[in-house]
Tab-separated table of C-alpha atoms in Angstrom:
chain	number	residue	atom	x	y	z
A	1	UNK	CA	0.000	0.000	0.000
A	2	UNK	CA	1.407	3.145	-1.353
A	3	UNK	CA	1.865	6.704	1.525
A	4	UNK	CA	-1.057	7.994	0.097
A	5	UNK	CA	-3.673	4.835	0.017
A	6	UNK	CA	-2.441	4.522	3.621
A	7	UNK	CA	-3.257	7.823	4.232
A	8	UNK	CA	-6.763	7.836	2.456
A	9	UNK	CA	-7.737	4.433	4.764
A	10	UNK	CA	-6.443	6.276	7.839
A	11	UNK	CA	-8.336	9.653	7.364
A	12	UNK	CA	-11.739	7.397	6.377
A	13	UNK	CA	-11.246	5.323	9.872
A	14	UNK	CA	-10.928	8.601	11.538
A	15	UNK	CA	-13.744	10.241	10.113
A	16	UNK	CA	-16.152	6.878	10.099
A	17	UNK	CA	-14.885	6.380	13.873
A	18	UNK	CA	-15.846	10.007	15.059
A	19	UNK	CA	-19.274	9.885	13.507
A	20	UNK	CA	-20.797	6.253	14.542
A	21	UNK	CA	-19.705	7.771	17.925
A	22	UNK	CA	-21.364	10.117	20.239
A	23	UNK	CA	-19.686	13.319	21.381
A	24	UNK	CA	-17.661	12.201	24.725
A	25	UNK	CA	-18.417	8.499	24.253
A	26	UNK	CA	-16.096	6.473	25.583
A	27	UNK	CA	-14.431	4.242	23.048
A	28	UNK	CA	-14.408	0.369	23.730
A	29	UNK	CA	-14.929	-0.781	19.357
A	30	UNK	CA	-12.406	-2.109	17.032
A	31	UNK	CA	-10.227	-0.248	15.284
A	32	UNK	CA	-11.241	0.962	11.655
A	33	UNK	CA	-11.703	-2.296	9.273
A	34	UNK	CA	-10.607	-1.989	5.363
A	35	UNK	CA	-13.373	-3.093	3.511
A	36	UNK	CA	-12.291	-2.053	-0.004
A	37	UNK	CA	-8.898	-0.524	-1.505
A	38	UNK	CA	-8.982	-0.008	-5.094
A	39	UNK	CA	-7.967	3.387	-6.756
A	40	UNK	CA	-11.990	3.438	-7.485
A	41	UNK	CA	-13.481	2.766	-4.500
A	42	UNK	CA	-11.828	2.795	-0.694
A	43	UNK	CA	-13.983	1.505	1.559
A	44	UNK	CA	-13.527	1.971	5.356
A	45	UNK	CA	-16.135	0.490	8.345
A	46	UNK	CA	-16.099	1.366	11.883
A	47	UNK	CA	-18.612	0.865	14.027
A	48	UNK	CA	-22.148	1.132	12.075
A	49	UNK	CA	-20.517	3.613	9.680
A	50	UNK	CA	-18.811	2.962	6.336
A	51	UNK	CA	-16.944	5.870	4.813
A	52	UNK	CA	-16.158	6.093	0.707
A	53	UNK	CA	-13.270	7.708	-0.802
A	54	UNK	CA	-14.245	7.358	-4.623
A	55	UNK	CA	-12.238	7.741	-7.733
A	56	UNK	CA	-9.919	10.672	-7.569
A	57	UNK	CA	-10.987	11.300	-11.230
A	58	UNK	CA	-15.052	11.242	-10.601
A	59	UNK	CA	-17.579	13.636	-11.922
A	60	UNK	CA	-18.550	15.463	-8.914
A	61	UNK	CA	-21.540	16.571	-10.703
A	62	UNK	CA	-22.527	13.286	-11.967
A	63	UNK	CA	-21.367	11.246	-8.297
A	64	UNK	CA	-23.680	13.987	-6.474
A	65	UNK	CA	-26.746	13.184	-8.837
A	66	UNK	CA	-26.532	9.539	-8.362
A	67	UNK	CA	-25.935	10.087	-4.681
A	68	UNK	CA	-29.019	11.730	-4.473
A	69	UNK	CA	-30.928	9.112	-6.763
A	70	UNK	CA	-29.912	6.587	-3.494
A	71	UNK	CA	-31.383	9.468	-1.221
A	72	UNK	CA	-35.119	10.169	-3.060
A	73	UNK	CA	-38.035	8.510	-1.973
A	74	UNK	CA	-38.681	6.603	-5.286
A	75	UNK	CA	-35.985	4.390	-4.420
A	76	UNK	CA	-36.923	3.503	-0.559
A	77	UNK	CA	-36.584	-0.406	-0.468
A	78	UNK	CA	-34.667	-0.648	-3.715
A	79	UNK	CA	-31.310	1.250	-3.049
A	80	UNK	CA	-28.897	1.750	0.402
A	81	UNK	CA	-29.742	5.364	1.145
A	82	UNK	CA	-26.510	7.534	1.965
A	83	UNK	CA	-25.572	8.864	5.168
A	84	UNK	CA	-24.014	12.237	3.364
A	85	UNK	CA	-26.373	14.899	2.086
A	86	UNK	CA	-27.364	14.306	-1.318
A	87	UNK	CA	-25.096	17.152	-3.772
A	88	UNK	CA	-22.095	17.103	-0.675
A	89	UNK	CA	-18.782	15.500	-0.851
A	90	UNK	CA	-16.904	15.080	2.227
A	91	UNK	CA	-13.341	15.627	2.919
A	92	UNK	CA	-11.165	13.318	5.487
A	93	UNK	CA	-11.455	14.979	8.801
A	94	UNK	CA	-8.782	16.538	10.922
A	95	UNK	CA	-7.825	14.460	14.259
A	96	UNK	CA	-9.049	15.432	17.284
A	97	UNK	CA	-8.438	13.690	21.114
A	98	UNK	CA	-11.102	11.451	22.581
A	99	UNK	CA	-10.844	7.967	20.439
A	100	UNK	CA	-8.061	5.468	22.036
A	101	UNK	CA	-7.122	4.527	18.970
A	102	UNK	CA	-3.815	5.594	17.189
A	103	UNK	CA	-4.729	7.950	15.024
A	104	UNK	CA	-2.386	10.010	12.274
A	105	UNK	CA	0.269	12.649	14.327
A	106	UNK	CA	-0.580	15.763	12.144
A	107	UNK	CA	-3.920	16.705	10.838
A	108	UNK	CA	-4.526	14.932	7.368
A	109	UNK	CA	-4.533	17.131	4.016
A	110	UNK	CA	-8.065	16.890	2.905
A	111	UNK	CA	-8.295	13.723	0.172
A	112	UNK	CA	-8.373	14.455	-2.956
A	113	UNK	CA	-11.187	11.664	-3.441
A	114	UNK	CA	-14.794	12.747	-2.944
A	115	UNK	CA	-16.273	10.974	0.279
A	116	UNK	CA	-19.491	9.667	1.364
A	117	UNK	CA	-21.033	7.602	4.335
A	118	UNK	CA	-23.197	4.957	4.585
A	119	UNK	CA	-24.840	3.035	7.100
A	120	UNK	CA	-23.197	-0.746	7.368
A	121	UNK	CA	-25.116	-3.444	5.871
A	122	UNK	CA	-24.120	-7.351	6.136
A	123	UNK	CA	-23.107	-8.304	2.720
A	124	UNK	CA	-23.657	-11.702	0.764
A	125	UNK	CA	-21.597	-14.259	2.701
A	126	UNK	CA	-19.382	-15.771	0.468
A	127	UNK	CA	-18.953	-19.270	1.851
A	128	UNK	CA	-22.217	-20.105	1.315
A	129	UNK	CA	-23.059	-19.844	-2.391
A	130	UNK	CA	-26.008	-22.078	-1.773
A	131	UNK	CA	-27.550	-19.127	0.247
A	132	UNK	CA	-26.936	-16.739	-2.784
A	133	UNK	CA	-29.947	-14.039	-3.294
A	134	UNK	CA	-29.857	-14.343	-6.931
A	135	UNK	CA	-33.897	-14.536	-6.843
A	136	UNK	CA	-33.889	-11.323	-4.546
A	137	UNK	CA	-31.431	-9.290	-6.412
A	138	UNK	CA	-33.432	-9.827	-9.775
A	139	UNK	CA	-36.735	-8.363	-7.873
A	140	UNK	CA	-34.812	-5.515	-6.964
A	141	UNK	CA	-33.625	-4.833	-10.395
A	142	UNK	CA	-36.621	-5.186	-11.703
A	143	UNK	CA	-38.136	-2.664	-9.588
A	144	UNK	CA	-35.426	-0.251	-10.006
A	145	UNK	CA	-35.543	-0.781	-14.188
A	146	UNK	CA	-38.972	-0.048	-13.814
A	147	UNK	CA	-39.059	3.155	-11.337
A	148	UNK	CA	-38.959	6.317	-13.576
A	149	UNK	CA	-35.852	8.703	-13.358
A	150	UNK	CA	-36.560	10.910	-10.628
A	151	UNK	CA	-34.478	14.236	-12.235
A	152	UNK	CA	-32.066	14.239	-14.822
A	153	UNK	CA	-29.267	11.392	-14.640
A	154	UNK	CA	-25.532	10.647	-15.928
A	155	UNK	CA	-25.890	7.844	-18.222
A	156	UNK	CA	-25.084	4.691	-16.970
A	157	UNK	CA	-21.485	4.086	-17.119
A	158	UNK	CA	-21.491	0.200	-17.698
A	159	UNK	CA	-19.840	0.320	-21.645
A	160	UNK	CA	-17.338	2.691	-20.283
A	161	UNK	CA	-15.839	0.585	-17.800
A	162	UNK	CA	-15.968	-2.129	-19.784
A	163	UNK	CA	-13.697	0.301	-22.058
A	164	UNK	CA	-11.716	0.887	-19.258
A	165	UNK	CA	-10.996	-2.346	-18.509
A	166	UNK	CA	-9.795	-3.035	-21.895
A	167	UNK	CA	-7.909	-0.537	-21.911
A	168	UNK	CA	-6.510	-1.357	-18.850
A	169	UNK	CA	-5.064	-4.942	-19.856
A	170	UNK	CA	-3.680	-3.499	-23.164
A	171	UNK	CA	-1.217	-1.420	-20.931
A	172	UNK	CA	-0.949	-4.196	-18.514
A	173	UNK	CA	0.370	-6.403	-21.373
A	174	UNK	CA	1.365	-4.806	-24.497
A	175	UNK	CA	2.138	-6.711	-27.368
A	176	UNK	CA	1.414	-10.078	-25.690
A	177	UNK	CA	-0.800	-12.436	-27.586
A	178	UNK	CA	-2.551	-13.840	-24.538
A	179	UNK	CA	-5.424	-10.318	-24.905
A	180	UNK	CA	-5.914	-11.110	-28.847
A	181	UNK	CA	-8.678	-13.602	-27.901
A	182	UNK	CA	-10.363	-10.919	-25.823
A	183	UNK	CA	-9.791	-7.643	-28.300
A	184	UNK	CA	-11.202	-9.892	-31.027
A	185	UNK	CA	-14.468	-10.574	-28.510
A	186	UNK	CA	-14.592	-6.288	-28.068
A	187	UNK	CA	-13.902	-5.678	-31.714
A	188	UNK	CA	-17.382	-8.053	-32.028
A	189	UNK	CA	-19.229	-5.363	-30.111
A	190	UNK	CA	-21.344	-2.433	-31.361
A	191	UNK	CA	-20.011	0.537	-30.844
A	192	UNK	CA	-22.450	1.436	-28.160
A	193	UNK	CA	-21.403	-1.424	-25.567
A	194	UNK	CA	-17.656	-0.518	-26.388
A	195	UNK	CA	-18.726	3.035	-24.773
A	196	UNK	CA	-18.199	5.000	-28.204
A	197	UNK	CA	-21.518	6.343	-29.125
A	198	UNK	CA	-24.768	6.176	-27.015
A	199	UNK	CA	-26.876	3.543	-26.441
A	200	UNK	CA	-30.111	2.564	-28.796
A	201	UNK	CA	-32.660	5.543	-27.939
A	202	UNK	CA	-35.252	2.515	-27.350
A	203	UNK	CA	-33.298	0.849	-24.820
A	204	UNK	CA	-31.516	4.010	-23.390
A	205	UNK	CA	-33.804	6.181	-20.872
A	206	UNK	CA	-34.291	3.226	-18.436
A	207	UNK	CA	-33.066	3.775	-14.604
A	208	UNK	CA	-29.530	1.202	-14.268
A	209	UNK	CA	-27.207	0.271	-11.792
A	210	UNK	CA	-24.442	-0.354	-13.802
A	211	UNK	CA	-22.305	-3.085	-11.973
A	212	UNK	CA	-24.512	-5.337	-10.688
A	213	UNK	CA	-22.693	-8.448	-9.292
A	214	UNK	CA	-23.505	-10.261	-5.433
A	215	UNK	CA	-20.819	-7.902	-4.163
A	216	UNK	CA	-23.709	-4.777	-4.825
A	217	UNK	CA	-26.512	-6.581	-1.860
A	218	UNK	CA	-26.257	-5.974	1.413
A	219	UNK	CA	-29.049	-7.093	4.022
A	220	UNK	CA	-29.974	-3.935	6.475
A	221	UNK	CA	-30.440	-2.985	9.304
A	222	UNK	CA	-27.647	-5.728	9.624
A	223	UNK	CA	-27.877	-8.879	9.879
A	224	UNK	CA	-31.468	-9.532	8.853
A	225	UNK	CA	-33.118	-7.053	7.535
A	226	UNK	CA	-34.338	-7.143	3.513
A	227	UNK	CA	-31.210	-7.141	0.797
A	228	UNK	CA	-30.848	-4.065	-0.734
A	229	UNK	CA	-28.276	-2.591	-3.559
A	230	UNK	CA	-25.321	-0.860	-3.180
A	231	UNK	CA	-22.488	1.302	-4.782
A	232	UNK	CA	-24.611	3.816	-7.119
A	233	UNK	CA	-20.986	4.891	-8.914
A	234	UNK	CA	-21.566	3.407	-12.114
A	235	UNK	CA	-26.260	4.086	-11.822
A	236	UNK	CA	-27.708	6.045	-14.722
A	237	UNK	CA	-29.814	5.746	-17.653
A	238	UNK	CA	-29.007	3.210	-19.960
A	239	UNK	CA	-30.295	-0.466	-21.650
A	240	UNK	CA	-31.468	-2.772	-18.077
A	241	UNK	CA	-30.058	-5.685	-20.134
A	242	UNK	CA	-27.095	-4.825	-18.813
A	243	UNK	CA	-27.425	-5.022	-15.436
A	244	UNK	CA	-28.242	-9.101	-16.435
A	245	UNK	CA	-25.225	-8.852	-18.904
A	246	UNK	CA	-23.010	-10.188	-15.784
A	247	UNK	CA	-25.200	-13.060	-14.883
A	248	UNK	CA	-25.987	-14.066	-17.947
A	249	UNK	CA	-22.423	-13.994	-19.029
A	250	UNK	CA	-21.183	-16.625	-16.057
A	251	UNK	CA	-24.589	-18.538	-16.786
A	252	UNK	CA	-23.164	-18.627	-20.331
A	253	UNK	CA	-19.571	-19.434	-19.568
A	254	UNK	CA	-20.848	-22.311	-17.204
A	255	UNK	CA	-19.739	-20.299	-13.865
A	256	UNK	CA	-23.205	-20.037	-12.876
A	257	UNK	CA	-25.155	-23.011	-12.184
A	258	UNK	CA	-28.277	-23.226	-14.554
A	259	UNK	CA	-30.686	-23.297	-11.420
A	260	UNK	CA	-29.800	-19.714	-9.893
A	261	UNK	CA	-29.360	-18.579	-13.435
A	262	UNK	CA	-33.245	-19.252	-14.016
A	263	UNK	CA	-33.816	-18.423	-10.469
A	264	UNK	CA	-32.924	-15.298	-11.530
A	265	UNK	CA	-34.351	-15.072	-14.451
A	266	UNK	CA	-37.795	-16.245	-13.790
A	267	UNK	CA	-37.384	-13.649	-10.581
A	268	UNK	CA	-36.994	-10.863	-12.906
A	269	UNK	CA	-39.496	-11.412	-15.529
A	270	UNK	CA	-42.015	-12.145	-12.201
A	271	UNK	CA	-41.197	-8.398	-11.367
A	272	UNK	CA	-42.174	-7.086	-14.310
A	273	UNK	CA	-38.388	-6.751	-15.259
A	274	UNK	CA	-38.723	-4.661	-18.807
A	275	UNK	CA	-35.177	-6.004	-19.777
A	276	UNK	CA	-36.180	-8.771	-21.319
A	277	UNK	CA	-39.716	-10.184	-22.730
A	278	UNK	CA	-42.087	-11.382	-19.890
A	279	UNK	CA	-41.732	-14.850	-21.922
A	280	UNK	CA	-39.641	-16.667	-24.840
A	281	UNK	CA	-35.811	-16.547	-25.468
A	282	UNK	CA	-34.846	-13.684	-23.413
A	283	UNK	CA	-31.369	-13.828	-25.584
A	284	UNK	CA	-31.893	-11.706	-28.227
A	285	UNK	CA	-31.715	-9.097	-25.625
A	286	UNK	CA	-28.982	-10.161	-23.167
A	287	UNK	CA	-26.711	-11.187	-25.969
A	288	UNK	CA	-24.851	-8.099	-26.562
A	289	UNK	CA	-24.266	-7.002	-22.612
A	290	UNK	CA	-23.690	-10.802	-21.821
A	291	UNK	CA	-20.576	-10.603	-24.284
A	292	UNK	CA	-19.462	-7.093	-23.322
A	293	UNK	CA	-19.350	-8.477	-19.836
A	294	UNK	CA	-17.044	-11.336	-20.766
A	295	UNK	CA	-14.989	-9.393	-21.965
A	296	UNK	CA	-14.772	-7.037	-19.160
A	297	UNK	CA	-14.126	-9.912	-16.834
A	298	UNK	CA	-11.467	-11.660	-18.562
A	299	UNK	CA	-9.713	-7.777	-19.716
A	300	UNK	CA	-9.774	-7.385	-15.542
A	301	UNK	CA	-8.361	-11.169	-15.277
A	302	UNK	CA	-5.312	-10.560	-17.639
A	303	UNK	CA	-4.494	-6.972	-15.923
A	304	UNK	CA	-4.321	-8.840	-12.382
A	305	UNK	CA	-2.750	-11.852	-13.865
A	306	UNK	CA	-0.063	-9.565	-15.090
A	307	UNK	CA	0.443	-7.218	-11.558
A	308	UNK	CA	0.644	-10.347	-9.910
A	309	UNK	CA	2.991	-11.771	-12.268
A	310	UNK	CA	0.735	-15.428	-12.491
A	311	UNK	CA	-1.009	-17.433	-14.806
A	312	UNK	CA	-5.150	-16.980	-15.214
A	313	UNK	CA	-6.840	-19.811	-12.343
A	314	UNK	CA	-9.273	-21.906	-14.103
A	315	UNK	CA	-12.398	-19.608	-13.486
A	316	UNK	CA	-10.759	-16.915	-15.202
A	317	UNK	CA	-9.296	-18.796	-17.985
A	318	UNK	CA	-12.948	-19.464	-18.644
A	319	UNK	CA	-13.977	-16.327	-19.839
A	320	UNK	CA	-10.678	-15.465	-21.898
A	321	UNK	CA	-11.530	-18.779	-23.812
A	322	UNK	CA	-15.346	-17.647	-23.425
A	323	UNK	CA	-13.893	-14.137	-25.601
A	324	UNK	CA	-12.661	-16.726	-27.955
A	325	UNK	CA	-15.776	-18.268	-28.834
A	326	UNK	CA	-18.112	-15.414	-28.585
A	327	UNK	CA	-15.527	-13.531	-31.797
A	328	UNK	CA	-16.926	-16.072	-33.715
A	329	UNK	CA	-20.396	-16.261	-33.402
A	330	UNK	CA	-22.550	-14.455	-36.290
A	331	UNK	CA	-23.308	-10.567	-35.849
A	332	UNK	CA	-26.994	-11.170	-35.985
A	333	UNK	CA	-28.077	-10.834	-32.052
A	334	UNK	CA	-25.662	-7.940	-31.861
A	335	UNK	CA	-27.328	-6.231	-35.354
A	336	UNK	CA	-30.680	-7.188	-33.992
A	337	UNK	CA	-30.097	-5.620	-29.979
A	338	UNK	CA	-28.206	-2.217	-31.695
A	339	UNK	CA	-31.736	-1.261	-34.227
């Protein structure tokens, strides 16, 4: 961890500390926990308080309209409502005496990431895939696809990070032939899921999340109350399909089993989901973000493979050989999805 990512986690504990306290509290909790630590997204817990440092190249504009989409009414029950004022990005605080925890010597510079709080939520439990709300996520897509745009939104950045994370391997590992498999899967794209030009004006004014994956649900209050979604970054308008482009991409790589994939499906379309058709082969649809999302996963494989100087494990050479096969199927879904 670099001076300044130690800093940024340091100045989020303090701040997240100070405010899940009461003035003159005594202190008997845990120290700060890391939750997160990626130049996109730090994530810092204490106590029922999670601070965010986000990217230190975010739209203010654009993060402060999607942090007030998680604020408005319309989305009660569908997304984790902020802490921060909606339109207000935090700095890290300045250290002051009461906690009994060490705490930085001089006052912290303020970050240079925009910051918002949250209250803590117990997230999917990974040891138990069994237990896996892939019926209850789909509801609360559905619901959210189908709640109209409250005010004026950021488009959905989904295509652009998948961009991003193509762009991101390239640099990672120039000239090596192990990304040709993937390019040749984005070259297959229309234009619009490569984040070039905008999305089909049919398919474009819905309300998105943009990176839906497990990793998005919490359940709260914590530990039991109803799952909710998280991490409004990446929410805008935009094509729903592609907030099922991720599922649908492991259900077609063979990483999702085919019972929680129709779980899921059979959820959504039971919600009303308007990603899809309430009935038939919901393919023609999902085809497009389902590839773009293989190839975002396996672009994000080879980049980590390469930091970490190690070959891809077998889930991830799945979806670089899943980039493979999906360069050579016929353009016809992708013509069809981009009309």
């Amino acid at each position: 961890m670099t001076t300044t990512q130690t800093s940024v986690v340091q100045d989020l504990g303090t701040l997240a500390h100070r405010l899940s306290h009461s003035a003159g509290a005594r202190c008997v909790c845990e120290p700060p926990q890391v939750l997160a630590d990626r130049p996109d997204g730090t994530v810092v817990r204490s106590g029922a308080i999670v601070a965010k440092a986000h990217a230190a190249d975010s739209d203010h504009e654009a993060l402060a309209a999607r942090i007030a989409l998680a604020a408005a009414p319309q989305l009660t029950g569908i997304l984790l409502p902020p802490l921060t004022a909606p339109g207000r990005s935090l700095t890290a605080p300045e250290p002051s005496g009461g906690p009994q925890h060490p705490e930085p010597s001089e006052p912290p510079a303020p970050a240079p990431r925009p910051v918002t709080l949250w209250p803590l939520g117990a997230p999917v439990d990974p040891t138990d895939p069994e237990a896996a709300p892939w019926a209850e996520a789909a509801v609360l897509l559905a619901r959210l696809h189908r709640t109209e745009p409250p005010f004026r939104l950021p488009a959905m950045r989904g295509p652009a990070k998948a961009a991003r994370a193509v762009a991101r391997m390239r640099a990672a590992l120039p000239g090596d032939p192990a990304v040709l498999p993937v390019l040749a899967g984005w070259r297959a794209l229309p234009a619009w899921a490569r984040g070039e030009v905008p999305a089909p004006a049919r398919r474009s004014g819905f309300l998105c999340h943009g990176d839906l994956h497990l990793g998005q649900l919490v359940r709260h209050p914590a530990p039991d109350g109803p799952w909710l979604l998280i991490d409004v970054d990446d929410a805008g308008t935009g094509d729903p399909a592609w907030d099922l482009g991720r599922p649908a991409a492991w259900y077609a790589s063979g990483l999702l089993a085919p019972e929680d994939w129709f779980a899921f499906l059979d959820a959504y379309r039971s919600a009303g989901g308007p990603a899809v058709p309430a009935d038939g082969d919901p393919w023609p649809e999902l085809d497009v973000p389902a590839r773009a999302l293989t190839v975002q996963t396996a672009a994000l494989a080879l980049a980590k493979c390469a930091a970490e100087q190690r070959r891809p494990d077998e889930h991830e050479q799945l979806m670089i050989e899943s980039c493979a096969r999906i360069a050579t199927l016929p353009p016809e879904l992708a013509a069809d999805h981009a009309s």
